[in-house]
Tab-separated table of C-alpha atoms in Angstrom:
chain	number	residue	atom	x	y	z
A	1	MET	CA	0.006	-11.518	24.576
A	2	GLY	CA	1.122	-11.557	20.967
A	3	ALA	CA	0.574	-8.785	18.475
A	4	GLY	CA	-2.457	-10.539	16.967
A	5	LYS	CA	-3.585	-11.955	13.619
A	6	VAL	CA	-5.234	-9.833	10.959
A	7	THR	CA	-6.615	-10.937	7.571
A	8	MET	CA	-7.028	-8.424	4.737
A	9	VAL	CA	-9.619	-9.062	1.986
A	10	LEU	CA	-9.804	-7.627	-1.535
A	11	PRO	CA	-11.085	-8.870	-4.909
A	12	ASP	CA	-7.715	-8.136	-6.558
A	13	PHE	CA	-4.756	-5.759	-6.553
A	14	GLY	CA	-6.018	-3.214	-9.062
A	15	GLY	CA	-4.443	0.227	-9.256
A	16	GLY	CA	-7.129	2.119	-7.341
A	17	GLY	CA	-6.807	4.033	-4.122
A	18	ALA	CA	-8.470	1.362	-1.949
A	19	GLU	CA	-6.058	-1.312	-3.177
A	20	ARG	CA	-3.028	0.898	-2.545
A	21	ILE	CA	-4.180	1.693	0.979
A	22	MET	CA	-4.885	-1.956	1.819
A	23	VAL	CA	-1.405	-3.015	0.636
A	24	PHE	CA	0.151	-0.161	2.598
A	25	LEU	CA	-1.716	-1.237	5.741
A	26	ALA	CA	-0.892	-4.916	5.333
A	27	ASN	CA	2.826	-4.086	5.015
A	28	ALA	CA	2.689	-1.759	8.034
A	29	PHE	CA	0.877	-4.330	10.201
A	30	ALA	CA	3.409	-7.040	9.330
A	31	GLU	CA	6.315	-4.688	10.108
A	32	ARG	CA	4.832	-4.173	13.573
A	33	GLY	CA	4.742	-7.907	14.299
A	34	VAL	CA	1.071	-8.518	13.470
A	35	GLU	CA	0.615	-11.883	11.720
A	36	THR	CA	-0.916	-10.595	8.497
A	37	THR	CA	-2.602	-12.626	5.752
A	38	PHE	CA	-3.944	-11.182	2.503
A	39	LEU	CA	-6.848	-13.046	0.859
A	40	ALA	CA	-7.408	-11.929	-2.738
A	41	GLY	CA	-10.045	-13.143	-5.130
A	42	ARG	CA	-7.321	-12.956	-7.767
A	43	ALA	CA	-3.696	-12.261	-6.895
A	44	GLU	CA	-3.155	-9.927	-9.843
A	45	GLY	CA	-2.976	-6.218	-10.540
A	46	PRO	CA	-0.423	-3.395	-10.331
A	47	CYS	CA	-0.499	-3.066	-6.536
A	48	LEU	CA	0.561	-6.678	-5.982
A	49	ALA	CA	4.198	-5.772	-6.684
A	50	ASP	CA	4.201	-3.553	-3.565
A	51	LEU	CA	3.017	-6.273	-1.170
A	52	SER	CA	5.687	-7.172	1.417
A	53	ARG	CA	7.047	-10.688	1.614
A	54	GLN	CA	6.248	-10.511	5.327
A	55	VAL	CA	2.540	-10.709	4.396
A	56	ARG	CA	1.147	-14.185	3.655
A	57	LEU	CA	-0.683	-14.086	0.338
A	58	VAL	CA	-3.578	-16.427	-0.462
A	59	ASP	CA	-4.909	-16.429	-4.010
A	60	LEU	CA	-8.523	-17.636	-3.943
A	61	GLY	CA	-8.609	-17.913	-7.742
A	62	VAL	CA	-12.198	-16.723	-8.237
A	63	ARG	CA	-13.258	-14.537	-11.144
A	64	ARG	CA	-16.395	-13.340	-9.343
A	65	PHE	CA	-15.751	-12.432	-5.763
A	66	SER	CA	-19.188	-13.633	-4.635
A	67	ARG	CA	-17.803	-17.140	-5.115
A	68	ALA	CA	-15.197	-16.494	-2.401
A	69	VAL	CA	-17.696	-17.024	0.458
A	70	PRO	CA	-16.810	-20.725	1.094
A	71	ALA	CA	-13.084	-19.995	1.079
A	72	LEU	CA	-13.534	-17.071	3.501
A	73	VAL	CA	-15.608	-19.245	5.821
A	74	ARG	CA	-12.939	-21.946	5.806
A	75	HIS	CA	-10.225	-19.373	6.505
A	76	MET	CA	-12.112	-17.858	9.447
A	77	ASN	CA	-12.709	-21.326	10.934
A	78	ALA	CA	-9.195	-22.703	10.368
A	79	ALA	CA	-6.887	-19.710	10.728
A	80	SER	CA	-8.861	-18.034	13.550
A	81	PRO	CA	-7.790	-14.429	12.801
A	82	ASP	CA	-8.451	-11.905	15.522
A	83	ALA	CA	-9.783	-9.460	12.961
A	84	VAL	CA	-10.634	-9.204	9.276
A	85	LEU	CA	-10.410	-5.957	7.300
A	86	SER	CA	-12.050	-5.806	3.882
A	87	ALA	CA	-12.440	-2.925	1.462
A	88	LEU	CA	-14.745	-2.093	-1.475
A	89	THR	CA	-18.498	-2.630	-1.151
A	90	HIS	CA	-18.871	-5.981	-2.894
A	91	ALA	CA	-15.930	-7.489	-0.971
A	92	ASN	CA	-17.379	-6.085	2.240
A	93	LEU	CA	-20.719	-7.792	1.620
A	94	VAL	CA	-19.049	-11.123	0.879
A	95	THR	CA	-16.880	-10.856	3.991
A	96	LEU	CA	-19.823	-10.027	6.234
A	97	LEU	CA	-21.846	-12.918	4.818
A	98	ALA	CA	-18.953	-15.310	5.358
A	99	ALA	CA	-18.605	-14.127	8.958
A	100	ARG	CA	-22.265	-14.982	9.592
A	101	LEU	CA	-21.663	-18.486	8.279
A	102	ALA	CA	-18.350	-19.146	10.062
A	103	ARG	CA	-18.138	-21.058	13.323
A	104	ARG	CA	-15.376	-18.827	14.622
A	105	GLY	CA	-16.286	-15.143	14.619
A	106	PRO	CA	-13.361	-12.757	14.176
A	107	ARG	CA	-13.838	-9.022	14.568
A	108	ILE	CA	-15.056	-7.725	11.193
A	109	VAL	CA	-14.084	-4.236	10.011
A	110	VAL	CA	-15.212	-3.067	6.586
A	111	ALA	CA	-13.809	0.005	4.837
A	112	GLU	CA	-15.663	2.217	2.410
A	113	HIS	CA	-13.647	4.369	0.009
A	114	ASN	CA	-16.312	6.049	-2.161
A	115	SER	CA	-19.236	8.426	-1.666
A	116	THR	CA	-22.780	7.064	-1.671
A	117	THR	CA	-23.115	9.000	-4.939
A	118	MET	CA	-21.575	5.936	-6.553
A	119	LEU	CA	-24.641	3.947	-5.508
A	120	ALA	CA	-27.048	6.552	-6.818
A	121	ASN	CA	-25.070	6.818	-10.062
A	122	ALA	CA	-25.397	3.070	-10.628
A	123	GLY	CA	-29.120	3.539	-11.269
A	124	GLY	CA	-32.118	1.861	-9.714
A	125	GLY	CA	-32.017	-1.482	-11.525
A	126	PRO	CA	-32.617	-4.813	-9.761
A	127	LYS	CA	-28.928	-5.372	-9.034
A	128	GLN	CA	-28.610	-2.015	-7.338
A	129	VAL	CA	-31.783	-2.544	-5.304
A	130	VAL	CA	-30.453	-5.916	-4.110
A	131	LYS	CA	-27.034	-4.459	-3.319
A	132	THR	CA	-28.496	-1.632	-1.236
A	133	ALA	CA	-30.780	-4.093	0.580
A	134	LEU	CA	-27.801	-6.337	1.366
A	135	MET	CA	-25.875	-3.334	2.698
A	136	ARG	CA	-28.789	-2.393	4.956
A	137	TRP	CA	-28.933	-5.980	6.257
A	138	LEU	CA	-25.247	-6.764	6.610
A	139	TYR	CA	-23.408	-3.496	7.320
A	140	PRO	CA	-24.997	-2.963	10.790
A	141	ARG	CA	-23.538	-6.369	11.707
A	142	ALA	CA	-19.942	-5.223	11.198
A	143	ASP	CA	-17.978	-4.542	14.372
A	144	CYS	CA	-16.801	-1.298	12.752
A	145	ILE	CA	-17.215	0.475	9.446
A	146	THR	CA	-14.501	2.921	8.460
A	147	PHE	CA	-14.823	5.846	6.087
A	148	VAL	CA	-12.149	7.983	4.510
A	149	SER	CA	-13.901	11.317	5.150
A	150	GLN	CA	-16.296	12.709	7.733
A	151	ALA	CA	-18.809	13.767	5.072
A	152	MET	CA	-18.771	10.262	3.656
A	153	GLN	CA	-19.451	8.745	7.097
A	154	ALA	CA	-22.466	11.041	7.472
A	155	GLU	CA	-23.762	9.982	4.019
A	156	PHE	CA	-23.578	6.273	4.749
A	157	ALA	CA	-25.019	6.642	8.246
A	158	ALA	CA	-28.094	8.382	6.819
A	159	LEU	CA	-28.546	6.012	3.881
A	160	LEU	CA	-28.108	2.722	5.724
A	161	ARG	CA	-29.295	3.809	9.213
A	162	LEU	CA	-26.030	2.605	10.743
A	163	PRO	CA	-25.327	2.481	14.509
A	164	PRO	CA	-23.116	5.519	15.250
A	165	ASP	CA	-21.041	3.694	17.876
A	166	ARG	CA	-19.629	1.417	15.194
A	167	LEU	CA	-18.557	4.067	12.709
A	168	ALA	CA	-15.145	5.718	12.372
A	169	THR	CA	-13.515	8.148	9.966
A	170	VAL	CA	-9.926	7.177	9.214
A	171	TYR	CA	-8.229	9.259	6.558
A	172	ASN	CA	-5.978	7.878	3.873
A	173	PRO	CA	-2.277	8.163	4.678
A	174	VAL	CA	-0.048	10.709	2.911
A	175	PRO	CA	3.637	9.709	3.210
A	176	VAL	CA	5.056	13.166	2.514
A	177	ASP	CA	8.752	12.228	2.785
A	178	GLN	CA	8.292	9.208	0.544
A	179	LEU	CA	6.405	11.260	-2.009
A	180	ARG	CA	9.205	13.794	-2.162
A	181	GLN	CA	11.822	11.077	-2.549
A	182	ARG	CA	9.867	9.583	-5.449
A	183	ALA	CA	9.388	13.030	-6.990
A	184	ALA	CA	13.167	13.569	-6.920
A	185	ALA	CA	13.518	11.013	-9.728
A	186	GLY	CA	12.196	13.665	-12.123
A	187	PRO	CA	9.443	13.435	-14.712
A	188	SER	CA	9.450	11.131	-17.726
A	189	HIS	CA	6.740	12.715	-19.874
A	190	ALA	CA	8.310	14.819	-22.646
A	191	TRP	CA	6.013	17.801	-21.944
A	192	LEU	CA	7.342	17.962	-18.386
A	193	VAL	CA	10.974	17.197	-19.180
A	194	ARG	CA	11.149	20.108	-21.611
A	195	LYS	CA	8.356	22.576	-20.905
A	196	GLU	CA	7.070	24.868	-23.639
A	197	GLY	CA	4.393	26.389	-21.428
A	198	PRO	CA	2.335	25.542	-18.327
A	199	VAL	CA	1.339	21.899	-17.898
A	200	ALA	CA	-1.716	20.704	-15.957
A	201	ILE	CA	-2.097	17.121	-14.743
A	202	ALA	CA	-5.162	14.967	-13.999
A	203	ALA	CA	-5.061	11.342	-12.899
A	204	GLY	CA	-7.483	8.477	-12.318
A	205	ARG	CA	-9.306	5.611	-13.961
A	206	LEU	CA	-10.780	6.595	-17.308
A	207	THR	CA	-14.379	6.086	-16.188
A	208	GLY	CA	-17.491	8.188	-15.733
A	209	GLN	CA	-16.764	8.904	-12.086
A	210	LYS	CA	-13.775	11.093	-12.981
A	211	ASP	CA	-15.816	13.122	-15.512
A	212	PHE	CA	-12.888	13.716	-17.849
A	213	PRO	CA	-15.263	14.888	-20.644
A	214	THR	CA	-15.994	17.994	-18.545
A	215	LEU	CA	-12.268	18.442	-17.980
A	216	LEU	CA	-11.564	18.258	-21.741
A	217	ARG	CA	-14.339	20.758	-22.533
A	218	ALA	CA	-12.960	23.036	-19.858
A	219	PHE	CA	-9.406	22.766	-21.101
A	220	ALA	CA	-10.548	23.667	-24.614
A	221	ARG	CA	-11.310	27.121	-23.128
A	222	VAL	CA	-7.788	27.491	-21.651
A	223	PRO	CA	-5.550	29.269	-24.181
A	224	LEU	CA	-2.221	28.137	-25.598
A	225	PRO	CA	0.483	27.292	-24.728
A	226	ALA	CA	-1.063	25.345	-21.785
A	227	ARG	CA	-1.080	21.541	-22.059
A	228	LEU	CA	-2.874	18.797	-20.152
A	229	ILE	CA	-1.705	15.268	-19.269
A	230	VAL	CA	-4.271	12.730	-18.022
A	231	PHE	CA	-2.634	9.728	-16.366
A	232	GLY	CA	-4.643	6.541	-16.013
A	233	GLU	CA	-6.300	3.716	-17.880
A	234	GLY	CA	-9.890	2.555	-18.207
A	235	PRO	CA	-12.791	1.622	-20.429
A	236	ASP	CA	-13.494	5.231	-21.529
A	237	ARG	CA	-10.111	5.759	-23.211
A	238	SER	CA	-11.364	5.541	-26.817
A	239	ALA	CA	-14.298	7.884	-26.183
A	240	LEU	CA	-12.078	10.380	-24.416
A	241	GLU	CA	-9.484	10.353	-27.167
A	242	ALA	CA	-12.270	10.884	-29.728
A	243	LEU	CA	-13.602	13.845	-27.747
A	244	ARG	CA	-10.102	15.281	-27.418
A	245	ASP	CA	-9.667	15.145	-31.193
A	246	GLU	CA	-13.160	16.571	-31.796
A	247	LEU	CA	-12.295	19.541	-29.573
A	248	GLY	CA	-9.076	20.154	-31.531
A	249	LEU	CA	-6.869	19.211	-28.598
A	250	ALA	CA	-4.852	16.397	-30.132
A	251	ASP	CA	-1.604	18.356	-29.778
A	252	ARG	CA	-2.408	19.698	-26.304
A	253	VAL	CA	-3.842	16.736	-24.337
A	254	SER	CA	-1.965	13.482	-23.709
A	255	PHE	CA	-3.295	10.160	-22.405
A	256	PRO	CA	-0.086	8.254	-21.527
A	257	GLY	CA	-1.801	5.535	-19.463
A	258	PHE	CA	-1.056	4.245	-15.976
A	259	LEU	CA	2.226	5.386	-14.445
A	260	ALA	CA	3.918	3.806	-11.435
A	261	ASN	CA	5.706	6.947	-10.241
A	262	LEU	CA	3.037	9.635	-10.530
A	263	PRO	CA	4.654	11.924	-7.875
A	264	ALA	CA	7.633	12.538	-10.206
A	265	GLU	CA	5.292	13.868	-12.894
A	266	LEU	CA	3.033	15.688	-10.419
A	267	ALA	CA	5.852	17.620	-8.780
A	268	ALA	CA	6.926	19.001	-12.171
A	269	ALA	CA	3.448	20.185	-13.114
A	270	ASP	CA	2.060	23.709	-12.806
A	271	LEU	CA	-1.426	22.564	-11.801
A	272	PHE	CA	-3.343	19.480	-10.674
A	273	VAL	CA	-7.008	19.228	-11.652
A	274	LEU	CA	-9.655	16.921	-10.145
A	275	SER	CA	-12.878	16.882	-12.188
A	276	SER	CA	-14.673	14.009	-10.421
A	277	LEU	CA	-18.421	13.640	-9.927
A	278	TRP	CA	-17.800	11.803	-6.679
A	279	GLU	CA	-14.896	10.520	-4.605
A	280	GLY	CA	-14.183	9.181	-1.138
A	281	LEU	CA	-11.003	10.979	-0.198
A	282	PRO	CA	-8.995	11.584	-3.391
A	283	GLY	CA	-5.430	10.590	-2.596
A	284	VAL	CA	-3.876	12.270	-5.596
A	285	LEU	CA	-5.317	15.616	-4.435
A	286	LEU	CA	-3.544	15.101	-1.118
A	287	GLU	CA	-0.343	14.174	-2.976
A	288	ALA	CA	-0.544	17.402	-4.955
A	289	LEU	CA	-0.817	19.426	-1.718
A	290	ALA	CA	2.110	17.506	-0.211
A	291	LEU	CA	4.198	18.351	-3.275
A	292	GLU	CA	3.049	22.004	-3.186
A	293	VAL	CA	1.378	21.865	-6.588
A	294	PRO	CA	-1.541	24.313	-7.077
A	295	VAL	CA	-4.889	22.501	-7.287
A	296	VAL	CA	-8.352	22.947	-8.717
A	297	ALA	CA	-11.040	20.458	-7.747
A	298	THR	CA	-14.755	19.935	-8.138
A	299	ASP	CA	-16.680	20.276	-4.898
A	300	CYS	CA	-17.949	16.716	-5.290
A	301	PRO	CA	-19.085	14.360	-2.560
A	302	THR	CA	-16.893	13.616	-0.730
A	303	GLY	CA	-13.372	14.727	0.206
A	304	PRO	CA	-12.219	17.796	-1.773
A	305	ASN	CA	-14.026	20.305	0.438
A	306	GLU	CA	-12.697	18.589	3.568
A	307	ILE	CA	-9.137	18.425	2.235
A	308	LEU	CA	-9.084	22.007	0.905
A	309	ASP	CA	-10.841	23.501	3.940
A	310	GLY	CA	-13.685	24.909	1.886
A	311	GLY	CA	-11.358	26.329	-0.777
A	312	ARG	CA	-8.674	27.772	1.468
A	313	TRP	CA	-5.891	25.608	0.012
A	314	GLY	CA	-7.160	25.242	-3.561
A	315	ARG	CA	-9.984	26.353	-5.823
A	316	LEU	CA	-13.285	24.495	-5.642
A	317	VAL	CA	-15.864	24.522	-8.453
A	318	PRO	CA	-19.258	22.839	-9.000
A	319	THR	CA	-19.307	19.458	-10.723
A	320	GLY	CA	-20.112	19.150	-14.404
A	321	GLN	CA	-19.541	22.810	-15.335
A	322	PRO	CA	-16.812	23.247	-17.974
A	323	GLU	CA	-16.957	27.081	-17.876
A	324	ALA	CA	-16.421	27.269	-14.127
A	325	LEU	CA	-13.658	24.698	-14.279
A	326	ALA	CA	-11.902	26.553	-17.104
A	327	THR	CA	-12.075	29.841	-15.226
A	328	ALA	CA	-10.614	28.255	-12.092
A	329	MET	CA	-7.853	26.523	-14.049
A	330	GLN	CA	-6.808	29.743	-15.733
A	331	ALA	CA	-6.911	31.637	-12.439
A	332	ALA	CA	-4.789	28.954	-10.764
A	333	LEU	CA	-2.174	29.190	-13.514
A	334	ASP	CA	-2.163	33.000	-13.325
A	335	ARG	CA	-2.479	33.388	-9.523
A	336	PRO	CA	-1.663	30.161	-7.648
A	337	VAL	CA	-3.119	29.810	-4.135
A	338	ALA	CA	-0.470	29.806	-1.421
A	339	ALA	CA	0.829	26.309	-0.650
A	340	ALA	CA	-0.822	24.639	2.328
A	341	PRO	CA	1.377	24.560	5.435
A	342	GLN	CA	2.579	21.081	6.212
A	343	ASP	CA	0.603	20.887	9.471
A	344	VAL	CA	-2.533	20.786	7.271
A	345	LEU	CA	-1.395	17.257	6.342
A	346	ALA	CA	-0.885	16.156	9.960
A	347	PRO	CA	-4.242	14.298	10.134
A	348	PHE	CA	-3.057	12.194	7.169
A	349	ALA	CA	0.306	11.164	8.701
A	350	PRO	CA	0.901	7.458	7.950
A	351	GLU	CA	1.850	6.527	11.505
A	352	ARG	CA	-1.344	8.056	12.822
A	353	ILE	CA	-3.464	6.173	10.288
A	354	ILE	CA	-1.754	2.832	10.997
A	355	GLU	CA	-2.301	3.198	14.746
A	356	GLN	CA	-5.949	4.149	14.203
A	357	TYR	CA	-6.580	1.001	12.180
A	358	LEU	CA	-4.723	-1.229	14.653
A	359	GLY	CA	-6.731	0.259	17.503
A	360	ILE	CA	-9.950	-0.575	15.641
A	361	LEU	CA	-8.904	-4.059	14.535
A	362	LEU	CA	-7.192	-5.123	17.735
A	363	PRO	CA	-8.842	-3.353	20.684
A	364	GLY	CA	-6.309	-2.702	23.375
A	365	TRP	CA	-3.456	-2.377	20.849
A	366	THR	CA	-0.624	-0.267	22.222
A	367	GLN	CA	2.132	1.164	20.066
A	368	SER	CA	4.663	0.962	22.894
A	369	THR	CA	4.419	-2.823	23.303
A	370	GLY	CA	3.049	-3.908	19.970
A	371	ASP	CA	0.602	-6.083	21.920
A	372	HIS	CA	-3.144	-6.168	22.268
A	373	THR	CA	-5.535	-7.461	24.824
A	374	LYS	CA	-8.704	-9.137	23.730
A	375	ASP	CA	-12.002	-8.002	25.286
């Protein structure tokens, strides 16, 4: 039997972790002979450039992904994929609804990449109440729901009362060799090219989830000559720049925007800091470990504690506490924790992750033959 047909579903190709992982998986599936199609609400965003030509791309051309239901139904009926993999909550809900309306029922796998804290943080307005109700109705109908950390799986199972036999934790891949090759290009930021003191790095969308205000207030307590670079873009840029200036950090904190080759900057840094209020499994924290950069992270739900083994491989601090974060940052610069041995990253090996997903999407998949047998 052939290697099978898989359809990937996303609203767009934004620069977030979920989008990067989905593109990575689509490329890997196609390389293994799986007929792979990518349905995007809008075929735009920084991750689109990384999509392999072996993957068939379908641009649905919808500004609101809820309007993609008819197109998804038509695709399921006409293309008859063996399995559909979607990611991000709103795309997952649309995909599950379309599957209920389609005549041909492919195997539906939905991937969650963020802690349930994101739902609680959205408030209890009517939209959030409806969204949670839809999740409780539709998510149990998925053939499998994947989560990027064990703690996250436990959160969702409790919140949505999900059947345990249809849940799986599949970590995000960490391509260590590729990261090191990219890092070899060397940094481009002037503070890293010619260092005048220790440089800390943070990275992520400039939104409330990442809690960069706490990071800035913490860094104001770290003495000269330390500097901080925050890579990323987002709606909070102006407010963060204003807070930086208010704290007297204009000459010590840089917001250079989104950068395609973050590993090159990260490898040259003295410290990586994650200040998030919540995560799923923060990929950049894993990248820092792979590049042997000392790390400080908030013990937020979920991921950092699991990655750092309760603080064994990096310092963990409570969320939203500038004093604790500042103390940990200074300690990490003065007394870095020993680098994690590379076997710590074994659960995140790309080949392992790819095979896990293929086993879930195409039951009976075998790496040796590249075939699968339908139930």
